[in-house]
XYZ file of C-alpha atoms in Angstrom:
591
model
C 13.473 179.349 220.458
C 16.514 181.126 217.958
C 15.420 179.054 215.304
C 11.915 180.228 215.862
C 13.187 183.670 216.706
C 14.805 184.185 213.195
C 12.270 182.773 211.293
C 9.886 185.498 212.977
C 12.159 188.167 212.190
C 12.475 187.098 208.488
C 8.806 187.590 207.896
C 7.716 189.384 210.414
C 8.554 193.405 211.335
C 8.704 193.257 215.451
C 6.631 195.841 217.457
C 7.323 194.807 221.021
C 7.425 191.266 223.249
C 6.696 190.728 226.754
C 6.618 187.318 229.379
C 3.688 185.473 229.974
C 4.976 183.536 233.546
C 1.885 183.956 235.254
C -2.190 185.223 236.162
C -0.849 188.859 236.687
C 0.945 189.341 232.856
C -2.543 188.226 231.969
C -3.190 191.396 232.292
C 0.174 192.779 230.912
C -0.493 191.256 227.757
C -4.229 192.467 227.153
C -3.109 196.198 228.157
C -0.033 195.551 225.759
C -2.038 194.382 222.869
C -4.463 197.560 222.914
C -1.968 199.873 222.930
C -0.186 197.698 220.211
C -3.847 197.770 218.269
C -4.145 201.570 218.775
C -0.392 202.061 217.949
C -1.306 200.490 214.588
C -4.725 202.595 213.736
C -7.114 200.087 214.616
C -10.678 201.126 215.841
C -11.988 200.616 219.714
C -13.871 197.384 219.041
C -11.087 195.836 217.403
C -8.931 197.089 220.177
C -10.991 195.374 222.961
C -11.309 191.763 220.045
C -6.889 191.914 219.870
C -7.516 192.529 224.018
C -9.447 190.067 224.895
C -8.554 187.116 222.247
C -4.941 187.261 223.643
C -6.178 187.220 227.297
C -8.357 184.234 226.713
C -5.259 182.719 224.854
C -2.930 183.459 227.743
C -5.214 182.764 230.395
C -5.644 179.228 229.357
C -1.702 178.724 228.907
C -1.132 179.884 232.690
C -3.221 176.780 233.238
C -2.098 174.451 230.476
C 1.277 174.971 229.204
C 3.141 177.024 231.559
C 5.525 180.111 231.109
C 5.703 181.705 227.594
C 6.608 184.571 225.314
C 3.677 186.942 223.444
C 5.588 189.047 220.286
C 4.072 191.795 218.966
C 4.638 192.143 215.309
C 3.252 193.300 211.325
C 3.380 191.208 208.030
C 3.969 193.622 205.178
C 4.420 191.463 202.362
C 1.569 189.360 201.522
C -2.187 190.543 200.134
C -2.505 193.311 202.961
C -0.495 194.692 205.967
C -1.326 192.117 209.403
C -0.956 192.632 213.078
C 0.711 189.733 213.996
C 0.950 187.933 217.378
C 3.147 184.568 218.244
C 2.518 182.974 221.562
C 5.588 180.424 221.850
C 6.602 178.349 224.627
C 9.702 176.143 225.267
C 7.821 173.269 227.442
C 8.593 170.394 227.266
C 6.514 167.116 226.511
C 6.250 163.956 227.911
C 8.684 162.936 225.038
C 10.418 165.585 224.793
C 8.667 167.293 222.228
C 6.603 170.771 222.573
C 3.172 170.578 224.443
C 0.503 171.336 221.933
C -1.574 174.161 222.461
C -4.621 174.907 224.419
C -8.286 175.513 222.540
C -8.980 178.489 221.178
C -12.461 179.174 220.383
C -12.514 182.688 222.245
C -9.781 183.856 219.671
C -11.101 181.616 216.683
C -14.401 183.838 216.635
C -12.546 187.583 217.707
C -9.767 187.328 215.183
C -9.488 186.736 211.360
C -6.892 184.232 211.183
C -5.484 181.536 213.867
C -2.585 179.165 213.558
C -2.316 176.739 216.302
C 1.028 175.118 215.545
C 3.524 172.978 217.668
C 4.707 175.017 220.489
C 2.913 178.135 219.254
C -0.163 179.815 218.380
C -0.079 182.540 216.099
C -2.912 184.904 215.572
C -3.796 188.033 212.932
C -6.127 190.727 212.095
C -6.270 193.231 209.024
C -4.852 196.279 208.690
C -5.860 199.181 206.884
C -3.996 202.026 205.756
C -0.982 200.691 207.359
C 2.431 201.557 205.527
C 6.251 200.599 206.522
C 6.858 203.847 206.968
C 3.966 203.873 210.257
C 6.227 200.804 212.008
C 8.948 203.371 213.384
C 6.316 205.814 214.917
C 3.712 202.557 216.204
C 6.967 201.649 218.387
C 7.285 204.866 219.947
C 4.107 205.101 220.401
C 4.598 201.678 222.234
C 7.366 203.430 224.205
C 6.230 206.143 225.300
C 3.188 204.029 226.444
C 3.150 203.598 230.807
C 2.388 199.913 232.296
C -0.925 200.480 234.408
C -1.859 198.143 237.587
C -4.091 195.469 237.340
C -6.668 197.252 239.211
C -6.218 200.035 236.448
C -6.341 197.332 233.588
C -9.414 196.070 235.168
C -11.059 199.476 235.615
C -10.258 199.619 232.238
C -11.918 196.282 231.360
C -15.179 197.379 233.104
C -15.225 200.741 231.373
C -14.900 198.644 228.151
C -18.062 196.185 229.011
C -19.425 199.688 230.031
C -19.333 200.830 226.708
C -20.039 197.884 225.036
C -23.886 197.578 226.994
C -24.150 201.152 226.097
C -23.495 200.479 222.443
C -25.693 197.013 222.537
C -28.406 199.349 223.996
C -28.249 202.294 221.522
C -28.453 199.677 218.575
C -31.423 198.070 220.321
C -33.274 201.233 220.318
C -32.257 201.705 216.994
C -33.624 198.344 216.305
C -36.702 199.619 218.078
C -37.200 202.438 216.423
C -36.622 200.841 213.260
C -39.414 198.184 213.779
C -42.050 201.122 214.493
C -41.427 202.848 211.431
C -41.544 199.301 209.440
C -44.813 198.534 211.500
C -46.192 202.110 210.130
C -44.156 200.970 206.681
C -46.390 197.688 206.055
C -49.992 199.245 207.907
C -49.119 201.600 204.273
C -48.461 198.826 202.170
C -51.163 196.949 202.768
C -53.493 200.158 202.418
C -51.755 200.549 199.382
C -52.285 196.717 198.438
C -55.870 196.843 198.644
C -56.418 199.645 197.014
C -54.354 198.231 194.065
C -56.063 195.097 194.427
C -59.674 196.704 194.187
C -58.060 198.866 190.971
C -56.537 195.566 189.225
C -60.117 193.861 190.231
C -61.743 197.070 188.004
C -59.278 196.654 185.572
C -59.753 192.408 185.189
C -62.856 193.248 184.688
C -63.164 195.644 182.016
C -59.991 193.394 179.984
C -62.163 190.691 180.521
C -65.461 192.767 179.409
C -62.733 194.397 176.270
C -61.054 190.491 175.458
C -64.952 189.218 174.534
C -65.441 192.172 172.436
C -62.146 191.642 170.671
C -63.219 188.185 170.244
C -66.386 189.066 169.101
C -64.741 191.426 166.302
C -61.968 188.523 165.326
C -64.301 186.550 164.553
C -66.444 188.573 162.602
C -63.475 189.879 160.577
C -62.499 185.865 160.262
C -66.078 185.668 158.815
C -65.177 189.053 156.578
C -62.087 187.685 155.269
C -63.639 184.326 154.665
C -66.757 185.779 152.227
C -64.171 188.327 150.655
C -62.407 185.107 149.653
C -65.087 183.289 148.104
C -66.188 186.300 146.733
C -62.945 186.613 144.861
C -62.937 182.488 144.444
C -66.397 182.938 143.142
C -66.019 185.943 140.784
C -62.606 184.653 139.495
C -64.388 181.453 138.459
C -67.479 183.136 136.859
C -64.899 185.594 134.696
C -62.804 183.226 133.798
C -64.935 181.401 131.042
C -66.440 184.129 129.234
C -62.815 185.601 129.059
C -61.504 182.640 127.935
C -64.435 182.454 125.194
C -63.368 185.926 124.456
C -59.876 184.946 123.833
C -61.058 182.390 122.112
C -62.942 183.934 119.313
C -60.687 186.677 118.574
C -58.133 184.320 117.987
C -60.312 182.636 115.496
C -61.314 185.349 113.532
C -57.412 186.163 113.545
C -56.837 182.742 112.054
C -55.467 182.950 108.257
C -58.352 179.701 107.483
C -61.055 182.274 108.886
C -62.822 184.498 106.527
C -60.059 187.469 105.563
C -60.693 191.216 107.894
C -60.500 194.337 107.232
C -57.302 196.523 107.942
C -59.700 198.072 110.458
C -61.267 194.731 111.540
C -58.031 192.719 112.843
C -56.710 196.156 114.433
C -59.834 195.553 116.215
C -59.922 191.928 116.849
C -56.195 192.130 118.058
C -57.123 195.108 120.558
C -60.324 192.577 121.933
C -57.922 189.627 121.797
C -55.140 191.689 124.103
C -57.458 193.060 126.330
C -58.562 189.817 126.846
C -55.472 188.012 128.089
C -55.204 191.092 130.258
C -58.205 189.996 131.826
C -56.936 186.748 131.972
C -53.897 187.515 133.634
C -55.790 189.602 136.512
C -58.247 186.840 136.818
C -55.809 183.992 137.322
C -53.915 186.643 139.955
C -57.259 187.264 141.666
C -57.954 183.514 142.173
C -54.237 182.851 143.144
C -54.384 185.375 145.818
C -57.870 183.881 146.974
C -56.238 180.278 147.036
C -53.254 181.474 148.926
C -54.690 183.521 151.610
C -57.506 180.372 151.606
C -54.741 177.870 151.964
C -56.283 176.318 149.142
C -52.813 176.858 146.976
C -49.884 174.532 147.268
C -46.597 174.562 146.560
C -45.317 171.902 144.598
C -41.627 171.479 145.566
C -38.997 170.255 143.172
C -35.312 170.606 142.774
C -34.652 173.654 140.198
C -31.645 174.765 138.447
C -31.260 178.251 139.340
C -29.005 179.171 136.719
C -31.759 178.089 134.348
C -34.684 179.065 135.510
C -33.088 183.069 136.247
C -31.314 182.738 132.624
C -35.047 182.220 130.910
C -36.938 184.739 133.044
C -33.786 187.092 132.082
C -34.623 186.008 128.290
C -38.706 186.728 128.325
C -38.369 189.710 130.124
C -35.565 191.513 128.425
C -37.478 192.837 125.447
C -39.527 194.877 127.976
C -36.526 197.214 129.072
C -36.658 200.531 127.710
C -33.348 201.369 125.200
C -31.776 202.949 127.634
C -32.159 200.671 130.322
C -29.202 197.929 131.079
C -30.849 194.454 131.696
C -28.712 192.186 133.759
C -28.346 188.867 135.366
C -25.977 187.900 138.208
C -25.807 184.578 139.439
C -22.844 184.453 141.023
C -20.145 181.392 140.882
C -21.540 178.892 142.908
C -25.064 179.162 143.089
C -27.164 177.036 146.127
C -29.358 174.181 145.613
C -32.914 175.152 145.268
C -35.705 172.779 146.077
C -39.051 175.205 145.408
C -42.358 175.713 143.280
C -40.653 176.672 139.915
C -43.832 177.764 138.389
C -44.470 180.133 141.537
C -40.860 181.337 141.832
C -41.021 182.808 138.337
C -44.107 184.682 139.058
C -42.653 186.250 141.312
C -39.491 187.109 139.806
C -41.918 188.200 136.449
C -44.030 190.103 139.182
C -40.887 192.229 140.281
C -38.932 192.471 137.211
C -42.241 193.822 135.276
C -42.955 196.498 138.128
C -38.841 197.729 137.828
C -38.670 197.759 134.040
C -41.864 199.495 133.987
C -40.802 202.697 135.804
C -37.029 202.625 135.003
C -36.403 204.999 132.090
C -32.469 205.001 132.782
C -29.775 203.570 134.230
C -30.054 199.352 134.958
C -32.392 197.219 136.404
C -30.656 194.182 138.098
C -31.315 190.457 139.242
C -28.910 189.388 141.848
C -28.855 185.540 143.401
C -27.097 185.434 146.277
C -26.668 182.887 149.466
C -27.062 183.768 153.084
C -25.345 181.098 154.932
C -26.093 181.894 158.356
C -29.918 182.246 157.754
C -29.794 179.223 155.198
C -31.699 181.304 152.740
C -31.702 181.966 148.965
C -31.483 185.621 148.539
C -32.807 187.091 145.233
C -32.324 190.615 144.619
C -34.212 192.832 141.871
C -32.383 196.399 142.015
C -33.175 199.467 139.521
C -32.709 202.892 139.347
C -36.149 204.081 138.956
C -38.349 206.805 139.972
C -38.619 204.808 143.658
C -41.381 205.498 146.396
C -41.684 207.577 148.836
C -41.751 206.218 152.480
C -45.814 207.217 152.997
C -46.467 205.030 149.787
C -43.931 202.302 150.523
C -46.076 200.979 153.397
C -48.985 200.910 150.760
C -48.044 198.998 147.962
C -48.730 195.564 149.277
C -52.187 196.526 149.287
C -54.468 195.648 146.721
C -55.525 197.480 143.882
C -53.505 200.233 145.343
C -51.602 202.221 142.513
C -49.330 205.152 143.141
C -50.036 208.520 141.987
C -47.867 210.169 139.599
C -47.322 211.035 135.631
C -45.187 207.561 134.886
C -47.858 205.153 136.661
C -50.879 207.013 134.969
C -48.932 205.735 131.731
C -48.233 202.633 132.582
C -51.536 200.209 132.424
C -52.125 198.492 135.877
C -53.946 196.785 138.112
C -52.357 197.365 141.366
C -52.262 193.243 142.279
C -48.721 192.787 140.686
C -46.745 193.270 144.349
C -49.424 192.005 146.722
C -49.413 188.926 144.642
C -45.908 188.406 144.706
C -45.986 188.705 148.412
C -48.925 186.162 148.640
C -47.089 183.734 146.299
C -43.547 184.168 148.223
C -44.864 183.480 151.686
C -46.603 180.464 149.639
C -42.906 179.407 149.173
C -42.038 179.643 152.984
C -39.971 183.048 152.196
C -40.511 186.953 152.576
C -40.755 189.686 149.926
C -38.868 193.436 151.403
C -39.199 196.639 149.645
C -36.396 199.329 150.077
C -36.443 202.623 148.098
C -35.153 206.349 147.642
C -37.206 208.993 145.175
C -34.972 209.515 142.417
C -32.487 206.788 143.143
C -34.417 203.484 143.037
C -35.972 201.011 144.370
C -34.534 196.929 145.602
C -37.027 194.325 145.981
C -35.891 191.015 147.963
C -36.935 187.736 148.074
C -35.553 184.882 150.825
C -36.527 181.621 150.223
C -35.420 178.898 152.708
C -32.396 176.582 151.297
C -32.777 172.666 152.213
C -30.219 171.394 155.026
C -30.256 168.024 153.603
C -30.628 166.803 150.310
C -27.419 165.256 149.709
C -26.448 162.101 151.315
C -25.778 161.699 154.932
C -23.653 163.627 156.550
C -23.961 161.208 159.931
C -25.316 164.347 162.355
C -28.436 162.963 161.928
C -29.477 159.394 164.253
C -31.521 156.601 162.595
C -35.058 157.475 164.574
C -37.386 154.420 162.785
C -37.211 151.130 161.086
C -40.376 151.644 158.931
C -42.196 154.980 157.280
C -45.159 155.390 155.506
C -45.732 159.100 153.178
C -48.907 159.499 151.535
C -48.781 162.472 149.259
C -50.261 162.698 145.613
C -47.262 164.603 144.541
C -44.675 162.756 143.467
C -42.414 165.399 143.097
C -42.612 166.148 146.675
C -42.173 162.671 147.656
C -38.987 162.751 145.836
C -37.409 165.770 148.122
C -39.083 164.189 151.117
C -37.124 160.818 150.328
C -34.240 163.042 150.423
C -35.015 164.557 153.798
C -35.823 161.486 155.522
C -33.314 159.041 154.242
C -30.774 159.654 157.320
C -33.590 159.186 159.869
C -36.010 156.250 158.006
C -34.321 152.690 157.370
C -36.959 151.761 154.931
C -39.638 154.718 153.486
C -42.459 153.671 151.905
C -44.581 155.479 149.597
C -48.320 155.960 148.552
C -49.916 158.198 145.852
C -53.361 158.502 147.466
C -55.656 158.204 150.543
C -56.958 154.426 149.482
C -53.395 153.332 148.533
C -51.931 154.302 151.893
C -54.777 153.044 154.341
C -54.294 149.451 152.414
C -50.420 149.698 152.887
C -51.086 150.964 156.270
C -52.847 147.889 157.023
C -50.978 145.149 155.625
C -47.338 146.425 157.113
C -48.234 148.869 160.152
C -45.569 151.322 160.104
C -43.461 153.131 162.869
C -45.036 156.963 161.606
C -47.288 158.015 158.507
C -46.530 161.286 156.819
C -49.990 162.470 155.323
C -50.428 165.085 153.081
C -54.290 166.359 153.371
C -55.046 167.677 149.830
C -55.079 164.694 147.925
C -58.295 162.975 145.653
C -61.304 161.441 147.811
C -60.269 160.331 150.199
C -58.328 163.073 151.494
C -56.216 163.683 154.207
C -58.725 164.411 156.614
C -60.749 160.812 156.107
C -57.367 158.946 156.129
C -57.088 160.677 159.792
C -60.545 159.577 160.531
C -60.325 155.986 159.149
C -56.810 155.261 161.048
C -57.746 156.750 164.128
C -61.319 154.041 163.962
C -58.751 151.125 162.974
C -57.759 148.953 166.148
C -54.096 148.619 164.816
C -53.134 151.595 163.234
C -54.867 153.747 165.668
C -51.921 153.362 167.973
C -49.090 154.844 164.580
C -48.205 158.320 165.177
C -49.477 160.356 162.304
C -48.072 163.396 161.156
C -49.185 165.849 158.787
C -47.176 167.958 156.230
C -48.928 170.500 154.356
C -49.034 173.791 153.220
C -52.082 174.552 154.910
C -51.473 177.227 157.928
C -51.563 175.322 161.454
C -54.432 177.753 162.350
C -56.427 175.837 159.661
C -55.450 173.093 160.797
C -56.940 172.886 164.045
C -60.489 173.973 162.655
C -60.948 171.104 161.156
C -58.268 168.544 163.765
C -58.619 169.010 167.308
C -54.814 168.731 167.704
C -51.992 167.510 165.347
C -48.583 167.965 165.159
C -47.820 169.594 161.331
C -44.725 170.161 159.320
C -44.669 172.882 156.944
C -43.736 171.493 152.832
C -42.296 175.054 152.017
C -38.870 175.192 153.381
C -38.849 171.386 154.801
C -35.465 170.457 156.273
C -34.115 167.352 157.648
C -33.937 168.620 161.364
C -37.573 169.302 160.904
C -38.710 165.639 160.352
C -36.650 164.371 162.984
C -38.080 167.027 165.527
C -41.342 165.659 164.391
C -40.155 162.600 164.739
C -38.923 162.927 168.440
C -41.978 164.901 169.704
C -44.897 162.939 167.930
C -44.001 159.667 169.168
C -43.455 160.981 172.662
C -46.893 162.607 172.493
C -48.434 158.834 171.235
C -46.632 157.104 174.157
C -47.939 159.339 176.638
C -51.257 158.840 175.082
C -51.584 162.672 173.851
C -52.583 163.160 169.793
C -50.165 163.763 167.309
């Protein structure tokens, strides 16, 4: 009992102690431990739990164990202050060691914490705002503190039940009153649900009246959009020849074998001969834009050397800067690898470059290639210090035929195509054309083209996904990249030029997965679709279709078909592709 006595005093500051010997310090101990609870600043309900925890525990010794000692105690150190009560006892076991202690479920469920130890039980509860400086005045509050009689302590026990029914009763008319008002709650909500209900119903109704209509005007704009293109097709066609005859002639009689002009007459030829090619030039943008926004245009992807591809634009365009303009090229030290449409990247670099020359009368006009890692994207900047646009206007300009007002563009001969064809022609690409500008200051054009991931050898991220490949594409350039692309997914990639080719390759060495290009000589990608999903064999290869055709297209003409875009084609892409189209075959869905 020392040993256990210092070890108590070590941890634990002492309140007060008293004998447990028999059934009347039962009640000793439960009057003790509320005036130890209220000596500490605990509430009435967690007086009577201390109470009536300890009585349970020392009710159940008297009967058990035998004589014992209750201490009275708090535990400073630790997360938060504790009332603290040890229940030790000396007696003996059958061996010699201490009796071990009684059940104590009562206490387990009143209490926060419960030890039951060898020859002990030690219990706690949580105090708040309790300081070491409150110990000195809890114990003279203990003092000063008068024993009552058990018939007092059980008065007092009553009057606790007492208050306890009263308290159980007022929180069951709570609970009561509670439920009315959440009865009168829900009779509202559901008032409130059906008249929603009948208001969403309206509402359904006239979306659903609204969503036809819209439907009805999509596809008449579709309709639109599709006779403004062959309109343009059409016209661009039908110009095209007598221009070119036009061209044509005046460049004969300008021959030095023709008969020799006049002064007056080759002044005159050369003006038809230069108005001509003008009208060349707008045709050929006319039908371009017609093609792309058709899908009829392709880009036909090769690897380009930047350096020499922006060094010759630089060298064409350079005689059109004014004298005091400052033409410049910056391509930076280590420019990226560019697999695009070379022919369509320089008409839109021409494009820009014409439109910032043309309305920069001082200063520099500026063609920046950058590399935007994070995006993967080439970035190609054309900046100048022109007369710039205003914001209303800036919106505008990618419309067509639209020129803006003002003294410099009434000089400068137009057509108002130059920036919505660069736009068509980049998104051809796979990329995006931006316009920034200040009045005054100038205006930055930018152009992102998507970089490949994966033309090099390599780089082991990528799995082996099939044995055997087929690509039919009439491009051989393109095949080249794609060779490039698929070589760390394909063990053996074979090729085919045309529809006919590729069916008969098809057919004598069934491949894994056939990459079809659609726009290819009779028969075209469409019949090749047709004729391997009627073969018994080779209607069971996943087919998947890369184009530059928009998917929307697509599925006019295919009911469903999993498509990979040629512009901007990366390694990650095929093997996606790859993953989800033979998935789709084996669970019997198209591809």
């Amino acid at each position: 009992m020392d040993d256990r006595r210092s070890r108590w005093q070590a941890t634990i500051t002492p309140l007060t102690r008293c004998p447990l010997r028999g059934a009347h310090d039962v009640f000793v101990v439960r009057q003790l431990a509320r005036n130890v609870a209220e000596a500490v600043g605990l509430g009435r309900q967690d007086r009577v739990r201390v109470a009536t925890a300890l009585s349970e525990i020392g009710r159940e010794l008297i009967d058990v164990v035998g004589p014992a000692v209750v201490e009275f105690g708090v535990e400073l150190d630790g997360v938060g202050p504790s009332l603290v009560v040890e229940i030790a006892w000396d007696t003996p076991g059958p061996n010699g060691a201490g009796v071990m202690p009684p059940t104590v479920g009562a206490a387990e469920r009143l209490m926060e914490d419960v030890e039951r130890l060898e020859g002990r039980i030690v219990v706690r509860k949580r105090l708040v705002n309790f300081r070491p400086g409150d110990v000195e005045p809890a114990r003279a509050a203990l003092a000063a503190s008068s024993p009552r009689s058990a018939l007092e302590e059980l008065r007092s026990q009553n009057q606790e039940l007492l208050n306890a029914l009263d308290d159980l009763q007022a929180r069951q008319d709570d609970l009561l009153r509670l439920n009315d008002e959440l009865q009168e709650t829900n009779q509202g909500v559901l008032a409130l649900y059906a008249e929603l209900s009948q208001e969403l119903a309206d509402t359904n109704t006239g979306v659903v009246a609204l969503y036809a209509e819209l439907e009805e005007k999509t596809r008449q704009l579709h309709v639109i959009a599709e006779t403004r293109t062959r309109f343009w097709a059409n016209v661009s066609h039908e110009l095209r020849t007598p221009v070119n005859s036009v061209i044509g002639l005046a460049r004969l009689l300008l021959d030095p074998a023709a008969d020799p002009l006049t002064e007056e007459q080759r002044r005159q030829t050369t003006l038809i001969e230069s108005s001509g090619a003008t009208l060349s030039t707008l045709v050929n943008e006319l039908l371009d834009i017609a093609k792309a926004e058709s899908g009829r245009m392709e880009a036909h992807l090769t690897p380009v050397d930047l350096v020499e591809l922006l060094t010759h634009i630089h060298g064409v365009m350079h005689p059109v800067a004014a004298p005091d303009v400052a033409f410049r090229l910056d391509v930076g030290d280590h420019p990226p690898t560019v697999v695009t449409d070379e022919v369509v990247l320089t008409r839109v670099l021409r494009n820009l470059l014409s439109n910032a020359l043309k309305f920069t009368e001082h200063g520099e006009v500026v063609l920046v290639a950058g590399h935007d890692p994070l995006a993967q994207q080439l970035v190609l900047t054309v900046r100048d210090t022109g007369i710039g646009i205003t914001a209303d206007h800036l919106a505008q300009v990618f419309e067509e035929f639209y020129q803006i007002p003002g003294p410099l563009q009434a000089r400068s001969a137009g057509t108002g195509l130059g920036l919505p064809y660069a736009r068509s022609l980049t998104r051809l690409l796979g990329g995006t054309l931006t316009l920034e500008s200040t009045p005054g200051v100038g205006t930055t054009a930018t152009v992102r083209l998507p970089l490949p991931t994966a033309t090099s050898a390599p780089s082991g991220e990528h799995a082996l996904r099939v044995d055997h490949a087929l690509v039919i594409d009439d491009d051989p350039a393109f095949r080249e990249v794609f060779r490039a692309l698929a070589r760390p997914l394909v063990t053996r990639l074979v090729e085919a030029g045309d529809g006919a080719l590729g069916l008969a390759l098809a057919a004598e060495d069934p491949p894994d997965v056939i990459f079809l290009d659609l726009h290819m000589p009779d028969p075209d990608g469409f019949e090749v679709m047709r004729r391997l999903a009627a073969h018994p064999t080779l209607s069971r290869v996943p087919v998947v279709v890369v184009t530059s055709l928009d998917r929307s297209m697509l599925l006019e003409r295919v009911a469903a078909v999993y498509s990979l875009p040629k512009t901007g084609l990366t390694t990650d892409d095929i093997a996606h592709a790859l993953d989800v189209s033979r998935a789709d075959h084996a669970d019997g869905g198209a591809t």
